[in-house]
Tab-separated table of C-alpha atoms in Angstrom:
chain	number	residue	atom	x	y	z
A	360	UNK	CA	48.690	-68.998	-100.197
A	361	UNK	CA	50.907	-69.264	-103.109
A	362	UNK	CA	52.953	-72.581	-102.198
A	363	UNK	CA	49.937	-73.971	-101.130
A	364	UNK	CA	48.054	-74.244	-104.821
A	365	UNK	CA	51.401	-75.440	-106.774
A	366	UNK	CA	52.383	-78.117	-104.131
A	367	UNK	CA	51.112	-81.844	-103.572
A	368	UNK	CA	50.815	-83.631	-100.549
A	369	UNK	CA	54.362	-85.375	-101.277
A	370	UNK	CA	56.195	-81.879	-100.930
A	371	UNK	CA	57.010	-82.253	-104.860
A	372	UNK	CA	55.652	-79.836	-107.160
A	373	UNK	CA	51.878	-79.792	-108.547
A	374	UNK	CA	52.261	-80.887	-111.365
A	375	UNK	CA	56.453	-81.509	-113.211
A	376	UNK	CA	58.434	-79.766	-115.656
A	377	UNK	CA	57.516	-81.813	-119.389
A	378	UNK	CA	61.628	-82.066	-118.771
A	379	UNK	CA	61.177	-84.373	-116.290
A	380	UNK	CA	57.660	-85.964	-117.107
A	381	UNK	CA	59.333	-87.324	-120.534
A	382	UNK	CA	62.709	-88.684	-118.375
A	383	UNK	CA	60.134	-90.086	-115.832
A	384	UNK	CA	58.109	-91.978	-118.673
A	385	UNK	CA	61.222	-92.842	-120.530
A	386	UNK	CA	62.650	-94.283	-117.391
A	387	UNK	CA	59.771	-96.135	-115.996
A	388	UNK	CA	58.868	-97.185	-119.453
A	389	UNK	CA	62.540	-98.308	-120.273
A	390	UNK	CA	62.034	-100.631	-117.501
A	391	UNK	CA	60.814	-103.670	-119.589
A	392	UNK	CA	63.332	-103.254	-122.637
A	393	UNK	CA	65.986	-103.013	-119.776
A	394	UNK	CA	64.433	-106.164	-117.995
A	395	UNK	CA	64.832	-108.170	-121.700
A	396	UNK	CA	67.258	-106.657	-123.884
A	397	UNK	CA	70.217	-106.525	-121.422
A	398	UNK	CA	69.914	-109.962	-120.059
A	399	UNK	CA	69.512	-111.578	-123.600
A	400	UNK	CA	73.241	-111.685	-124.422
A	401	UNK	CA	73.463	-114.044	-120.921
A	402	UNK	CA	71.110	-116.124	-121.658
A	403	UNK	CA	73.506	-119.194	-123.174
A	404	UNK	CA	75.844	-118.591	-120.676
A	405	UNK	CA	73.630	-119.072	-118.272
A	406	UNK	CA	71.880	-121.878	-119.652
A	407	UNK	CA	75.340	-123.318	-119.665
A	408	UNK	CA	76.013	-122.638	-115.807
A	409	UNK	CA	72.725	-123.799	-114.456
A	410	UNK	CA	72.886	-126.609	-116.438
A	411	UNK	CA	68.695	-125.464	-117.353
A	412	UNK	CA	66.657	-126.846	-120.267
A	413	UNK	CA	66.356	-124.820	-123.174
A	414	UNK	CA	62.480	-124.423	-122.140
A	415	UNK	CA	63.384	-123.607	-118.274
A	416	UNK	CA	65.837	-121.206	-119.704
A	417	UNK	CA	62.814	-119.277	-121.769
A	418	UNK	CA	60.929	-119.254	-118.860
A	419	UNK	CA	63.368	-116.780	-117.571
A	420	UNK	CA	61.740	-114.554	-119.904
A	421	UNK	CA	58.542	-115.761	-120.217
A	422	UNK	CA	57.747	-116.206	-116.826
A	423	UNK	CA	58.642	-112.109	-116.340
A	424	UNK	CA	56.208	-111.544	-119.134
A	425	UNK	CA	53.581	-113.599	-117.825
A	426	UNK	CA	53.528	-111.797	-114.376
A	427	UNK	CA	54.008	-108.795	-116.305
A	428	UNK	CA	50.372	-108.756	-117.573
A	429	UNK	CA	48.980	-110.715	-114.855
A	430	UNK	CA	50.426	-108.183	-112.719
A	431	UNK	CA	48.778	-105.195	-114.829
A	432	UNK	CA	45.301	-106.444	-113.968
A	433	UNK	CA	46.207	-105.687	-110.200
A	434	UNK	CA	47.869	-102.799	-110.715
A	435	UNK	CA	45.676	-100.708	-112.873
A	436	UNK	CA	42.624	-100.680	-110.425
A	437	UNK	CA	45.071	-100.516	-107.661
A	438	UNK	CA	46.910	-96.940	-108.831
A	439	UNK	CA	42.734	-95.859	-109.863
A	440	UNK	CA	42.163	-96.935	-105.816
A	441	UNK	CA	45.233	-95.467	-104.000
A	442	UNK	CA	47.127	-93.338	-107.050
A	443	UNK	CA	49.889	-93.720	-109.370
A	444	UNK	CA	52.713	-92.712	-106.908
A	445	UNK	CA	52.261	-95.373	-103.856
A	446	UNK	CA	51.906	-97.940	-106.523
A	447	UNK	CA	55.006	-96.506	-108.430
A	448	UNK	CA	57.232	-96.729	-105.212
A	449	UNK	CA	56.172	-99.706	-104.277
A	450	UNK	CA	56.632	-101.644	-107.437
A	451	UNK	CA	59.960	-100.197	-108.700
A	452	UNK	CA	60.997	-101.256	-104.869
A	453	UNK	CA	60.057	-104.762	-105.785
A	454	UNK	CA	61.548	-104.664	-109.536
A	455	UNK	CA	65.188	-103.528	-107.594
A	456	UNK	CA	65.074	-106.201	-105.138
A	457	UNK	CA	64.286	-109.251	-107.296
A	458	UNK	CA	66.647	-108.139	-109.763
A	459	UNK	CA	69.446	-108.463	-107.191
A	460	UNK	CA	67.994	-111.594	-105.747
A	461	UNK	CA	67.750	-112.893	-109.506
A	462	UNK	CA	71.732	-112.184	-109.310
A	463	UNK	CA	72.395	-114.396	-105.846
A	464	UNK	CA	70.192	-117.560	-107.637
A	465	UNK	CA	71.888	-120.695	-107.165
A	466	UNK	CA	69.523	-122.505	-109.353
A	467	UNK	CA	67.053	-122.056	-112.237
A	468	UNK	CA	64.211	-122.578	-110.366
A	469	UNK	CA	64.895	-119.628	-108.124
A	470	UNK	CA	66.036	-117.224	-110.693
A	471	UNK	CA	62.340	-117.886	-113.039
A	472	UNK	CA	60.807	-117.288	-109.318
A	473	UNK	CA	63.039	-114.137	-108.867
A	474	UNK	CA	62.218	-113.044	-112.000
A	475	UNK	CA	58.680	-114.015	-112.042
A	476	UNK	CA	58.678	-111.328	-109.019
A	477	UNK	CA	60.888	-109.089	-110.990
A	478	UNK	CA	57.633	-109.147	-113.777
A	479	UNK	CA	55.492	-107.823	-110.588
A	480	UNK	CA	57.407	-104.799	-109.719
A	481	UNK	CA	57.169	-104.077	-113.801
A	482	UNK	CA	53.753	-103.812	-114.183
A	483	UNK	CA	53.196	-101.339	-111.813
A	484	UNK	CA	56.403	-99.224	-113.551
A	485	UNK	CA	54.511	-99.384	-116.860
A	486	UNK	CA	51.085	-98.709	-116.194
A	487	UNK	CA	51.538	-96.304	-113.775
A	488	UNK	CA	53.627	-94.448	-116.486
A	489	UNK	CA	51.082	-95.305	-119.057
A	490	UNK	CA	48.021	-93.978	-116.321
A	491	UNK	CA	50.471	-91.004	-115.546
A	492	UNK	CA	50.789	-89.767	-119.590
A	493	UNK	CA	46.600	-89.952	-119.422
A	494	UNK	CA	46.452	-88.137	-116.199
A	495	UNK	CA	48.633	-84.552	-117.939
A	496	UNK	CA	47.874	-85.097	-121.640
A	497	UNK	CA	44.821	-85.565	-123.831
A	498	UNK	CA	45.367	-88.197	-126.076
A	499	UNK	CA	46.860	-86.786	-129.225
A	500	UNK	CA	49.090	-84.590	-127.556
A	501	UNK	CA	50.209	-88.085	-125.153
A	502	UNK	CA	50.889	-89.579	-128.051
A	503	UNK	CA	53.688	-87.221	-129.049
A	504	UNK	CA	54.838	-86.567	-125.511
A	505	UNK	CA	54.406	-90.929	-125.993
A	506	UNK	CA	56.819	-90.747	-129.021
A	507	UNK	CA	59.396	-88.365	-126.888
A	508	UNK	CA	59.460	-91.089	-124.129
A	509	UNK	CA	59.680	-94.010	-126.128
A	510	UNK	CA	62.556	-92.411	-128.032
A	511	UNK	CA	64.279	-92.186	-124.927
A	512	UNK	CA	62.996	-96.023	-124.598
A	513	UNK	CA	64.525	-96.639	-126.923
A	514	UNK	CA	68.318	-95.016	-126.530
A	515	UNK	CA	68.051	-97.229	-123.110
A	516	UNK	CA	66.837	-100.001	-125.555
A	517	UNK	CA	69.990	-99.604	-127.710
A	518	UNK	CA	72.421	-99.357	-125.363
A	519	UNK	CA	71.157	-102.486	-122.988
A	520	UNK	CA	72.276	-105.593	-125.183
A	521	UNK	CA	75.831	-104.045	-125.763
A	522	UNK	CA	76.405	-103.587	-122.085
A	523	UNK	CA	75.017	-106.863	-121.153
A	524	UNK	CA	77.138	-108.688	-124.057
A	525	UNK	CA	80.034	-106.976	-122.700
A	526	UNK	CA	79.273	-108.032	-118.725
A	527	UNK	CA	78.384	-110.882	-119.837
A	528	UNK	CA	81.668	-111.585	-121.635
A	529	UNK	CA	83.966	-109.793	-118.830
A	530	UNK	CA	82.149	-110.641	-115.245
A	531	UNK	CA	79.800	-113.044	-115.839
A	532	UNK	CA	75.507	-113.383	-116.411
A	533	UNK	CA	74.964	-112.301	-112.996
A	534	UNK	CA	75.936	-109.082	-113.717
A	535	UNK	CA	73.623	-108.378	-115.836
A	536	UNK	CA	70.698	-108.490	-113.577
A	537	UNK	CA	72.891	-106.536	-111.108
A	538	UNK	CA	72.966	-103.926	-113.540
A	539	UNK	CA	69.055	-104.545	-113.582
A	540	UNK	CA	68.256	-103.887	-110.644
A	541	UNK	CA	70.457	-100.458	-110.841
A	542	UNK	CA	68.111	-99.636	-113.487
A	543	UNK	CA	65.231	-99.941	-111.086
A	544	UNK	CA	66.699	-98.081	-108.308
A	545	UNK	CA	67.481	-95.279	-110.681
A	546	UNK	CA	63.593	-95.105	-111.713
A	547	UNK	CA	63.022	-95.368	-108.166
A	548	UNK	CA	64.467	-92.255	-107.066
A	549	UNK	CA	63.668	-90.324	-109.953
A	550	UNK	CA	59.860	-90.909	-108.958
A	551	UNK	CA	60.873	-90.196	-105.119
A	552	UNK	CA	62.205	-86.799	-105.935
A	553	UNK	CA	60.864	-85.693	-108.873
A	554	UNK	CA	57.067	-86.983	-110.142
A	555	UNK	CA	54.820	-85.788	-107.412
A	556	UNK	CA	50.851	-87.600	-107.770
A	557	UNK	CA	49.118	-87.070	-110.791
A	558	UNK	CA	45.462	-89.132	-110.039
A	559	UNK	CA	43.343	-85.689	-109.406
A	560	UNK	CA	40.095	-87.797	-107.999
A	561	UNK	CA	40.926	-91.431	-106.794
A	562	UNK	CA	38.012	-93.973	-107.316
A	563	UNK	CA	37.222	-95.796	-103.493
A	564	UNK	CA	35.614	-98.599	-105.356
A	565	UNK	CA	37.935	-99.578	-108.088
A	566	UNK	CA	38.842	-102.580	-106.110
A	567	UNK	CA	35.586	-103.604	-105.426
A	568	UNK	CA	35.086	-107.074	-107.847
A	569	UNK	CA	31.418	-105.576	-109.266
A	570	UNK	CA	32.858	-102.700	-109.859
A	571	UNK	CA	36.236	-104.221	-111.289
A	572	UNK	CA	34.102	-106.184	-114.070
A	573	UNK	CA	32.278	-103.566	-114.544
A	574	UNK	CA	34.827	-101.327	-115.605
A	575	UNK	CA	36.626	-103.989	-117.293
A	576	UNK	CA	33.683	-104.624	-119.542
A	577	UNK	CA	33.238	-101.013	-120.011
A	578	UNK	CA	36.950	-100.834	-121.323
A	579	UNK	CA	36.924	-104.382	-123.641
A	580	UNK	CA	33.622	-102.932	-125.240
A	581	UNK	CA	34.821	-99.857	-126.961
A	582	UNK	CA	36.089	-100.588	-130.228
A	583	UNK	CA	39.086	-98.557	-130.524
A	584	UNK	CA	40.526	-100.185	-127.702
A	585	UNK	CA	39.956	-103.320	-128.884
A	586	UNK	CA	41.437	-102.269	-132.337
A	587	UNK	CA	44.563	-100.522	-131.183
A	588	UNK	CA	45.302	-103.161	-128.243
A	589	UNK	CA	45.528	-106.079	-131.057
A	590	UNK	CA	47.551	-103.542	-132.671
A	591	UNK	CA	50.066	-103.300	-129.642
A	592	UNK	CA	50.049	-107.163	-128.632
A	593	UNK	CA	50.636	-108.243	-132.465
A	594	UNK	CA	53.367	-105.324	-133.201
A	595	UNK	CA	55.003	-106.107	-129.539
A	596	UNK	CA	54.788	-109.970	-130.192
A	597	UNK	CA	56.765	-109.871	-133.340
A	598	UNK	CA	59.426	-107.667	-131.374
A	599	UNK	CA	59.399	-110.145	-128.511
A	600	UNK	CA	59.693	-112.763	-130.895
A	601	UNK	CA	63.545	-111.443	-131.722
A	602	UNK	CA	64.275	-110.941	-128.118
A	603	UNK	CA	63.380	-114.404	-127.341
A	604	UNK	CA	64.667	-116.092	-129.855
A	605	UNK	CA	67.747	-114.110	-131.640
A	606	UNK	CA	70.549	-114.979	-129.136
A	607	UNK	CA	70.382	-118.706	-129.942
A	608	UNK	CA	69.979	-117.980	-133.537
A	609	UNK	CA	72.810	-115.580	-134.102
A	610	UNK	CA	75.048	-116.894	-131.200
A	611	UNK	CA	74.443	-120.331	-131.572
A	612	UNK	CA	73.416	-120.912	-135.139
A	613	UNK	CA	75.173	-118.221	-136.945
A	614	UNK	CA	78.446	-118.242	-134.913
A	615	UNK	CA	78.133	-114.116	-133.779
A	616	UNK	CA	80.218	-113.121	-130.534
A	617	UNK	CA	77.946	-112.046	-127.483
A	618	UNK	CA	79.799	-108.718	-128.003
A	619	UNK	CA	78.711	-108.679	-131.588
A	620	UNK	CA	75.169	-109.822	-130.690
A	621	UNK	CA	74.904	-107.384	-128.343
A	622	UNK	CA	75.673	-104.437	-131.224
A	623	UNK	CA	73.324	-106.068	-133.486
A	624	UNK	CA	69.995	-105.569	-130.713
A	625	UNK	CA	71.544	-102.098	-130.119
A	626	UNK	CA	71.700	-101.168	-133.471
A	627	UNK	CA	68.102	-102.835	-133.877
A	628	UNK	CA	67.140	-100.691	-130.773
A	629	UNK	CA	68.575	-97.268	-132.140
A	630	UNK	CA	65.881	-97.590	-135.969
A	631	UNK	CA	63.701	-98.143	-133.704
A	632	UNK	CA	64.008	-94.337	-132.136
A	633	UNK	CA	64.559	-93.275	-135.571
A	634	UNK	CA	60.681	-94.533	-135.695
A	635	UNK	CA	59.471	-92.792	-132.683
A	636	UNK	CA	61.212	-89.704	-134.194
A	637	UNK	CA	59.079	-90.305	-137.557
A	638	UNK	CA	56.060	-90.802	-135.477
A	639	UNK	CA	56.074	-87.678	-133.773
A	640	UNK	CA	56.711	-85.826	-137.225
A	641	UNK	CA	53.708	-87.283	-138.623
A	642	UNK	CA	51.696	-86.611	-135.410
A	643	UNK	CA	52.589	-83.002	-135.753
A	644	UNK	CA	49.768	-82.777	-138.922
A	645	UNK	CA	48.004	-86.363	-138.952
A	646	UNK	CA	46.038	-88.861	-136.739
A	647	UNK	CA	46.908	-91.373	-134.458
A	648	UNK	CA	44.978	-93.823	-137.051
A	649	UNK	CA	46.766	-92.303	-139.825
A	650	UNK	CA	49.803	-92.045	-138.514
A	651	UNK	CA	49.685	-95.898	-137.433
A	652	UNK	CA	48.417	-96.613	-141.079
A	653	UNK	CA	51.825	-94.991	-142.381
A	654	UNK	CA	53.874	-97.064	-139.986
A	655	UNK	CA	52.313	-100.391	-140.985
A	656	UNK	CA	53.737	-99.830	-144.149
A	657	UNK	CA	57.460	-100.623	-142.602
A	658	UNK	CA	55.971	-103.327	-140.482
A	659	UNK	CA	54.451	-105.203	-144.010
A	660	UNK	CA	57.986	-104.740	-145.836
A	661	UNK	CA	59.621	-106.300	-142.683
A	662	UNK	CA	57.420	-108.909	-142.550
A	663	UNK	CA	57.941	-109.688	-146.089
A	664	UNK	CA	61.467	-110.086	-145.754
A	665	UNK	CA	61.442	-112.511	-142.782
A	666	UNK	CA	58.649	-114.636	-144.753
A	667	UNK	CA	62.041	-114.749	-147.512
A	668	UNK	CA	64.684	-115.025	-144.946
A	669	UNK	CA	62.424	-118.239	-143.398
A	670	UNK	CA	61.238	-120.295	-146.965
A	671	UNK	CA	63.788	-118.874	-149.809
A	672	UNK	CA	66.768	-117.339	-148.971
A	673	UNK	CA	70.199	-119.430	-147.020
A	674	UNK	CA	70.643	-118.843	-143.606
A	675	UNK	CA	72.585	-115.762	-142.659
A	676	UNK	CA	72.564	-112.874	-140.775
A	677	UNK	CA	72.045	-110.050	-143.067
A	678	UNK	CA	69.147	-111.819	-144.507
A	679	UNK	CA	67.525	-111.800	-141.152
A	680	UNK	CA	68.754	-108.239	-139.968
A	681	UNK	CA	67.499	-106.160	-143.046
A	682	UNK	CA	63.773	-106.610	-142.676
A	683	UNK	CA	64.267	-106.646	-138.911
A	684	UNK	CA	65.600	-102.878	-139.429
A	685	UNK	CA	61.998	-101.939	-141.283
A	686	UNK	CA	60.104	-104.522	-138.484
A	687	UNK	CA	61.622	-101.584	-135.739
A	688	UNK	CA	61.491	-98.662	-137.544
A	689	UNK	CA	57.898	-99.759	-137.874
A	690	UNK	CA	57.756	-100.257	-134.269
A	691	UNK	CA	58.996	-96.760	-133.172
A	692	UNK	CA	55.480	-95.584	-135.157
A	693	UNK	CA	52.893	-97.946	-134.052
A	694	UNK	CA	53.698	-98.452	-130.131
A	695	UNK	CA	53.324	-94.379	-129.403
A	696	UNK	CA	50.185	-94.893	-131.543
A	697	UNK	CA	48.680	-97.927	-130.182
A	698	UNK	CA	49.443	-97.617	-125.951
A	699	UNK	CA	47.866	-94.005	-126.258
A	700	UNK	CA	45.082	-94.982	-128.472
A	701	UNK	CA	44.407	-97.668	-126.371
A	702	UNK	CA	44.081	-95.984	-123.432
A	703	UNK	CA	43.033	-92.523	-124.734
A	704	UNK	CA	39.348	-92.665	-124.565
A	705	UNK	CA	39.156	-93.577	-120.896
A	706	UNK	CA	39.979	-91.094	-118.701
A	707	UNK	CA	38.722	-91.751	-115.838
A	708	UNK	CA	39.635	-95.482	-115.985
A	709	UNK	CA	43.259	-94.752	-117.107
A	710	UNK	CA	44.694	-97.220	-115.211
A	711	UNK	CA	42.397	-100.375	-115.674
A	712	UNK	CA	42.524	-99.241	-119.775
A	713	UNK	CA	46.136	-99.459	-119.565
A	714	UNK	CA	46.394	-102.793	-117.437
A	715	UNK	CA	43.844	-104.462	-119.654
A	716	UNK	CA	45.631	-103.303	-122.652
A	717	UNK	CA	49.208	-104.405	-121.116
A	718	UNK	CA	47.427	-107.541	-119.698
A	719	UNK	CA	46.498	-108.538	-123.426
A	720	UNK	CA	49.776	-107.591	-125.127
A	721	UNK	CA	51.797	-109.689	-122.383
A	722	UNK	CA	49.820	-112.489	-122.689
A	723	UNK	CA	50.452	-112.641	-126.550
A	724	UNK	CA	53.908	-112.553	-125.369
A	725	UNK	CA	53.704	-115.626	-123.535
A	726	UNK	CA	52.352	-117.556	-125.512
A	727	UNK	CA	55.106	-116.615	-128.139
A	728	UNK	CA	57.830	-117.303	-126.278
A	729	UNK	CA	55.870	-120.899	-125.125
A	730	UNK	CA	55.754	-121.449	-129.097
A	731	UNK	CA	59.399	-120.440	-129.605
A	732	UNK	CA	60.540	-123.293	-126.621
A	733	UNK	CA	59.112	-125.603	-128.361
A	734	UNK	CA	59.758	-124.673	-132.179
A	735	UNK	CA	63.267	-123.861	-132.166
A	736	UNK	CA	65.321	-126.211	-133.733
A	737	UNK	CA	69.000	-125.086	-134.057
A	738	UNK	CA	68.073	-123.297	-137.237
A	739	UNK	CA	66.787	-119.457	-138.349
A	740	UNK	CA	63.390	-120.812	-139.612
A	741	UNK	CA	60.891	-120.753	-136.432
A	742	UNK	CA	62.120	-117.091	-135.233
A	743	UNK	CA	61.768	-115.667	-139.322
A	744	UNK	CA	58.593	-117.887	-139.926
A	745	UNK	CA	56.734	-116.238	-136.349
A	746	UNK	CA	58.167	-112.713	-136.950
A	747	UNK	CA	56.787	-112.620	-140.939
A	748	UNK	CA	53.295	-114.508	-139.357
A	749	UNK	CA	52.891	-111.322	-136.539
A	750	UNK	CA	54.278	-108.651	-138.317
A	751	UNK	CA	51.663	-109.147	-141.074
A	752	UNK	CA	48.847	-108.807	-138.467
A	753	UNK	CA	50.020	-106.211	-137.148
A	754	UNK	CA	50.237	-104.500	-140.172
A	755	UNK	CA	46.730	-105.797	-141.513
A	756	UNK	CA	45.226	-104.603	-138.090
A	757	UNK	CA	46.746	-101.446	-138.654
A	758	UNK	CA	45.237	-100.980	-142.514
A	759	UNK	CA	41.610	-102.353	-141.357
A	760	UNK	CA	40.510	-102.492	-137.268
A	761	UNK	CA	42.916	-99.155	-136.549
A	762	UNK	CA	40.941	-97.336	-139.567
A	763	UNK	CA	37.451	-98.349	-139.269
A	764	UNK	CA	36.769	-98.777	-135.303
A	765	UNK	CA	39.327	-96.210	-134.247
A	766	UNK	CA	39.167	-93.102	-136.455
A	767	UNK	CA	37.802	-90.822	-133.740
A	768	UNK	CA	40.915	-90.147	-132.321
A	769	UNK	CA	42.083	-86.928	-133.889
A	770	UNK	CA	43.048	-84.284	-131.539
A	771	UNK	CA	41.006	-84.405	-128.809
């Protein structure tokens, strides 16, 4: 029976249009710039509500991150154990709800809890998405479906901080983790209609602790994912590094308007598709290790300028927002590269590679924003100073680990 070989047990299609696997990605994907990016223009205004510390009010951020990986080590083995849809639902459920809970806090302590939660609900969004592009694509042609879906990433990316300067301005912080939460409900019914299961075989014992370790060792010994997951946790630390740190510097340092803030992260958020855009151009005729050796070369320039803005040039804006414009258009090339390469030559363990992977990358996170609560001073020095430190590792990771331990990634 005809029906019966294109349908899945959900009722959806087989197997979706590329249409709506790149919107699915993009969406589920979009979920963490969303969850950072439109609630950065709040953050002083907040801080100035709850009457929070300056390290209380990173924590808001930090503590999402933190559960974020944490959460990816669960979540991984748990969409290889029961597949990528249940987990989907479930977690985007969770994302929606503490989002809207984060929005009702009457205190700091129960916001960082809300959106500790909130971190939850986003791990199993990204990996399953990140499991999901493994599932339909072999890994050179996931990176460029990658590229297509972190474009759109990145279009959400650019539009977030405007609208949450401008909610913040006109109804207040909460808003913006109203506007959250829509986010998540949006993802959520685009999986519920649209993105049937895409695990063909699911794996009884992935939950099993032997076998957990197992696999986990089996992932953290190959050396191409230990090459191109430094890769993604140095290149996604000196991002984070901005997001955590820019709003005080250009709000409260430099004098810029939220509104004004807000257009500066968009604007930072739209070279950064001009990247992914570049990336899938090179990937057309190159390798994912060549192609992330290209991209580097934006990341180094970047990194050079923010080493200038931090020890020899005054304090201003444009000093800091010129080699941030060459630290994202290097970004747009190396995260396609490095989440796919990462995860590319496992799969049968897609989802543990890609919760490992995440776990990793959001822990370097952490501990950046942890250094940023305690470094930041009132001046531009400690965000330009960590942002020139990471985005020359990346960079250097790219040029040595990327090319020597990760070369057999061509187009397989």
């Amino acid at each position: 029976m005809p029906a019966a070989a294109t349908t899945g047990a959900s009722g959806l299609p087989a197997r979706p249009s590329l249409g709506w696997q790149v919107l699915a990605l993009a969406l589920l994907l979009g979920l963490q710039p969303i969850g950072t990016d439109l609630y950065l223009p709040a953050l002083p205004a907040l801080r100035a509500e709850l009457g929070a510390a300056m390290s209380a009010t990173q924590l808001t951020l930090s503590g999402l991150i933190l559960a974020f990986g944490l959460g990816q080590l669960l979540m991984g083995p748990l969409s290889d154990r029961l597949g990528r849809r249940p987990v989907l639902l479930g977690g985007l459920t969770l994302f929606a709800m503490e989002g809207a809970g984060g929005a009702l806090a009457a205190d700091i302590e129960l916001l960082v809890l809300c959106r500790v939660m909130q971190g939850l609900g986003l791990a199993a969004s990204v990996v399953g998405a990140r499991a999901m592009l493994r599932d339909w694509f072999a890994p050179h042609e996931g990176a460029r479906v990658m590229a297509r879906a972190l474009g759109g990433l990145g279009l959400l990316a650019m539009l977030s901080p405007p609208l949450g300067g401008l909610l913040a301005a006109t109804l207040g912080w909460r808003w913006t983790l109203l506007a959250i939460a829509l986010a998540g409900v949006t993802a959520l019914v685009v999986v519920t209609r649209r993105i049937p299961e895409s695990l063909s075989r699911r794996d009884p014992l992935a939950l099993q602790p032997r076998r957990l370790l197992a696999n986990w060792a089996q992932v953290a010994a190959h050396p191409g994912f230990r090459a191109y997951t430094l890769l993604t946790t140095l290149a996604y630390g000196t991002l984070y590094t901005f997001l955590a740190a820019s709003a005080f510097v250009f709000i409260e340092v430099l004098g810029l308007g939220r509104g004004s803030y807000g257009l500066v992260v968009g604007a930072g958020a739209g070279i950064y598709v001009l990247g992914t855009l570049l990336c899938r151009r090179w990937l057309a005729r190159l390798s994912l290790a060549a192609t992330a050796r290209r991209g580097a070369l934006f990341t180094a320039t970047g990194a050079l300028g923010m080493a200038l803005a931090a020890w020899v040039l005054p304090p201003s804006a444009p000093a800091l927002l010129l080699p941030h414009v060459f630290i994202m258009l290097g970004h747009g090339v190396l995260q396609p590269c490095s989440q796919v390469g990462a995860v590319g030559p496992f799969p049968q363990l897609a989802g543990t590679a890609a919760a490992l992977s995440g776990f990793v990358s959001a822990l370097g996170a952490f501990l950046v924003g942890a250094w940023l609560s305690l470094s930041l001073d009132g001046t531009v020095r400690p965000m330009a100073a960590t942002m020139a430190v990471l985005g020359a590792g990346a960079a250097l990771c790219a040029w040595t680990l990327v090319q020597t331990q990760a070369r057999p990634d061509t187009h397989s």
